[in-house]
Coordinates of C-alpha atoms in Angstrom, one line a residue:
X182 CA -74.9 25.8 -43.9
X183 CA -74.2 28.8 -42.1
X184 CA -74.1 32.0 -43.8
X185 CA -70.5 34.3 -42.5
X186 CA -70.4 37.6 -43.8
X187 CA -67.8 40.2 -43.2
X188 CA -69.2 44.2 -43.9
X189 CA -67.1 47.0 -45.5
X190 CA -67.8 50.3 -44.3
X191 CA -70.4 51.0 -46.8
X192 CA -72.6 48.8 -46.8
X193 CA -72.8 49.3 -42.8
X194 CA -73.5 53.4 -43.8
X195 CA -76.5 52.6 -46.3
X196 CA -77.6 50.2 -44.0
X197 CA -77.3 53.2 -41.2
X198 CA -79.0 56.0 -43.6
X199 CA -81.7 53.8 -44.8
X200 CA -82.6 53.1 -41.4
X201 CA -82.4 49.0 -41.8
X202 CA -79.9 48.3 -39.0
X203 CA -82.2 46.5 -37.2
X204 CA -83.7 44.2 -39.6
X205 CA -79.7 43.5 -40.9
X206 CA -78.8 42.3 -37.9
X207 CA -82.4 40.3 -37.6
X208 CA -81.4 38.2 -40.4
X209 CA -80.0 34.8 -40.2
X210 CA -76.7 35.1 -41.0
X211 CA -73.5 35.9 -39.0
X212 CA -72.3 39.4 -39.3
X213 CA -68.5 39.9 -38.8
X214 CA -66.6 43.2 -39.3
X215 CA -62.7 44.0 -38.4
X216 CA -61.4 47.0 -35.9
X217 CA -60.1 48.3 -39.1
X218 CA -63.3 49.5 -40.1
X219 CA -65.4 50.4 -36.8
X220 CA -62.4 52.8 -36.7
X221 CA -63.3 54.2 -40.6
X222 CA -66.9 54.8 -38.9
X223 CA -66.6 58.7 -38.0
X224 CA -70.0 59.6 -37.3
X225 CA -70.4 58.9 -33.4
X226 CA -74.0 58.2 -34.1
X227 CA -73.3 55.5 -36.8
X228 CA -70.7 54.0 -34.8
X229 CA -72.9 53.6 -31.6
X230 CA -75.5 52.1 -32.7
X231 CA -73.6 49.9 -34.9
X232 CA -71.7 48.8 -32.0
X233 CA -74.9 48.6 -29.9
X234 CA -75.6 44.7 -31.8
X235 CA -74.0 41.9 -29.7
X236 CA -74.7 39.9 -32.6
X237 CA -71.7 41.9 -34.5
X238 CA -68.2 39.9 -34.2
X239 CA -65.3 42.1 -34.4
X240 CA -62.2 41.0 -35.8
X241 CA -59.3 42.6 -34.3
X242 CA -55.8 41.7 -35.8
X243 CA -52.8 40.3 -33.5
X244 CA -49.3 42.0 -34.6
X245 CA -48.9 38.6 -37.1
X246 CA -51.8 39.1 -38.4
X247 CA -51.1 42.9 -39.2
X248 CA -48.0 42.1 -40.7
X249 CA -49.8 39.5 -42.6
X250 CA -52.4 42.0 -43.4
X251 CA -49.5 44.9 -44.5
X252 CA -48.1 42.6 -46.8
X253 CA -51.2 41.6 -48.4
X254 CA -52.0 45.2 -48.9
X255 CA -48.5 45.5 -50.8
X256 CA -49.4 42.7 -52.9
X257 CA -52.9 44.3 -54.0
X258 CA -51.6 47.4 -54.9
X259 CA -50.2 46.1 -58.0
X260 CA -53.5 45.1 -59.1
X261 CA -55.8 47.8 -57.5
X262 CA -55.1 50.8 -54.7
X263 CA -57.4 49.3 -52.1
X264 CA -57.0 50.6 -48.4
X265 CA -55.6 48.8 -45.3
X266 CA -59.8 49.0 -44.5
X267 CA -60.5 47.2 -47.6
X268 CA -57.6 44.7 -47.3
X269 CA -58.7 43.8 -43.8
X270 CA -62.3 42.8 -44.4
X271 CA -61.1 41.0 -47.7
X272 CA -58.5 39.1 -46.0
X273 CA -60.3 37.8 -42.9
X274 CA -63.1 37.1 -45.7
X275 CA -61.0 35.6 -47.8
X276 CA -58.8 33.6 -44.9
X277 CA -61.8 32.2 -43.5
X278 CA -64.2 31.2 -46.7
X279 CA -66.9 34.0 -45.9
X280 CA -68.5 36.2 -48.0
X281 CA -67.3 40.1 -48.4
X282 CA -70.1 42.4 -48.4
X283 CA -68.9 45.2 -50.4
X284 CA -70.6 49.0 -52.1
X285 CA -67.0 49.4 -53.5
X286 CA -66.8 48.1 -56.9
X287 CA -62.9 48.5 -57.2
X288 CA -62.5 46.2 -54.0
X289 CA -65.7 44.3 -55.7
X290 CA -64.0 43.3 -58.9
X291 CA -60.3 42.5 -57.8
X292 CA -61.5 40.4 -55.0
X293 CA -63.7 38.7 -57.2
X294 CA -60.8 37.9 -59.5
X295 CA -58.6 36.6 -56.9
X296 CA -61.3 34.5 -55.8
X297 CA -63.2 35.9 -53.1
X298 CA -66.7 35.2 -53.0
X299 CA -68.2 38.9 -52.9
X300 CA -71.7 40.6 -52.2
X301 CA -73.1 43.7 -52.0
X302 CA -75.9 45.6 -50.3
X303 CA -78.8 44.1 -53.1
X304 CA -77.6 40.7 -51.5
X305 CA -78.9 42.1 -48.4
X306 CA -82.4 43.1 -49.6
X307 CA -82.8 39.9 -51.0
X308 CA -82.1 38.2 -47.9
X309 CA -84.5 41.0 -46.0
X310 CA -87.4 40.2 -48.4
X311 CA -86.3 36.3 -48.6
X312 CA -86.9 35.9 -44.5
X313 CA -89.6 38.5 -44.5
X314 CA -87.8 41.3 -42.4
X315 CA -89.0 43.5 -45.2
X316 CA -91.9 43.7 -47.3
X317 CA -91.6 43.9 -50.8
X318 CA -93.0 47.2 -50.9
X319 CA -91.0 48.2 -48.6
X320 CA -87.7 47.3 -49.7
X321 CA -89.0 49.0 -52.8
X322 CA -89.0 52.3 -50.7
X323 CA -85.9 51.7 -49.0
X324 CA -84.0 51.1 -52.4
X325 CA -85.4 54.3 -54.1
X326 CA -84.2 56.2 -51.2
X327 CA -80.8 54.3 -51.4
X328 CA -80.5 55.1 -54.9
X329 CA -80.9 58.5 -54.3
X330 CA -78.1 59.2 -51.7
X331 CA -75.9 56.3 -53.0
X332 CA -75.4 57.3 -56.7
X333 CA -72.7 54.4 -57.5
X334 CA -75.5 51.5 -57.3
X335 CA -76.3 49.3 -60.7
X336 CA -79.2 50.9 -62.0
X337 CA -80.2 47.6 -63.7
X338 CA -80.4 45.5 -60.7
X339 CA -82.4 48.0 -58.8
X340 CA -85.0 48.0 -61.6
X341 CA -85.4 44.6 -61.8
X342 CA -85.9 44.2 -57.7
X343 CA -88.3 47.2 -58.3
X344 CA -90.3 45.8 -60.9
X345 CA -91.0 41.9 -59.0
X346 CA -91.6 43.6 -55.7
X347 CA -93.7 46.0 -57.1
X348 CA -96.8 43.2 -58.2

């Protein structure tokens, strides 16, 4: 079966400052985003390169679709006040039966609840280790250095990836 997964913002910035762009879009899944959040990207650097994959599909929303997507958004703000960014990668996610990739835990835990089949950036150092894009040893580097600029990671998780790469 073919792995779909659509990227939030975030997880396309650690994946930027922890210099593991590359090896993301090495892996065997298919990596979709929306317009919605290239246009959140606001460092010119970040943006280029991320644009630079051709393995990177870009969903772009026809004027149905936005309404579609506006209305949604009106929807979730009862339950949570998640952006017209978050909305659109959770939609299409949700629409299509691919998996949101997701640093933001509010988005994290309401999609989840409505059904959503969510991930987040550990999901992807699994998978790097898994088809041996990283080492263990180095994902354990990579992940300390993530910690350290991306405070709002589960500590717990981290240890445990820590501790079985670290033997």
């Amino acid at each position: 079966m073919e792995i779909v997964v659509v990227s939030d913002t975030n997880i396309f910035i650690d994946l930027y400052t922890t210099d593991l762009l590359d090896e993301f879009f090495s892996l065997t899944i298919h990596i979709h985003t929306t317009d919605f959040i290239i246009h959140e990207l606001k460092v010119m650097e970040q943006k280029s390169k991320i644009l630079g994959y051709d393995k990177l599909f870009i969903k772009k929303f026809d004027m149905r679709e936005m309404i579609e997507l506006v209305g949604f958004q009106r929807k979730m703000q009862d339950k949570t006040n998640v952006s017209i960014q978050d909305c659109s990668v959770w939609l299409y996610a949700q629409d299509n039966g691919y998996i949101l990739l997701t640093g933001d835990g509010k988005l994290r835990k309401t999609a989840i609840k409505e059904g959503t089949n969510v991930r987040g950036i550990l999901y992807i150092f699994d998978k790097l280790v898994e088809e041996k894009l990283l080492t263990p040893q180095k994902a354990c580097e990579k992940l300390q250095l993530l910690r350290q600029i991306n405070g709002r990671l589960p500590s717990k998780e981290i240890e445990k990836r820590i501790e079985i790469w670290s033997k």
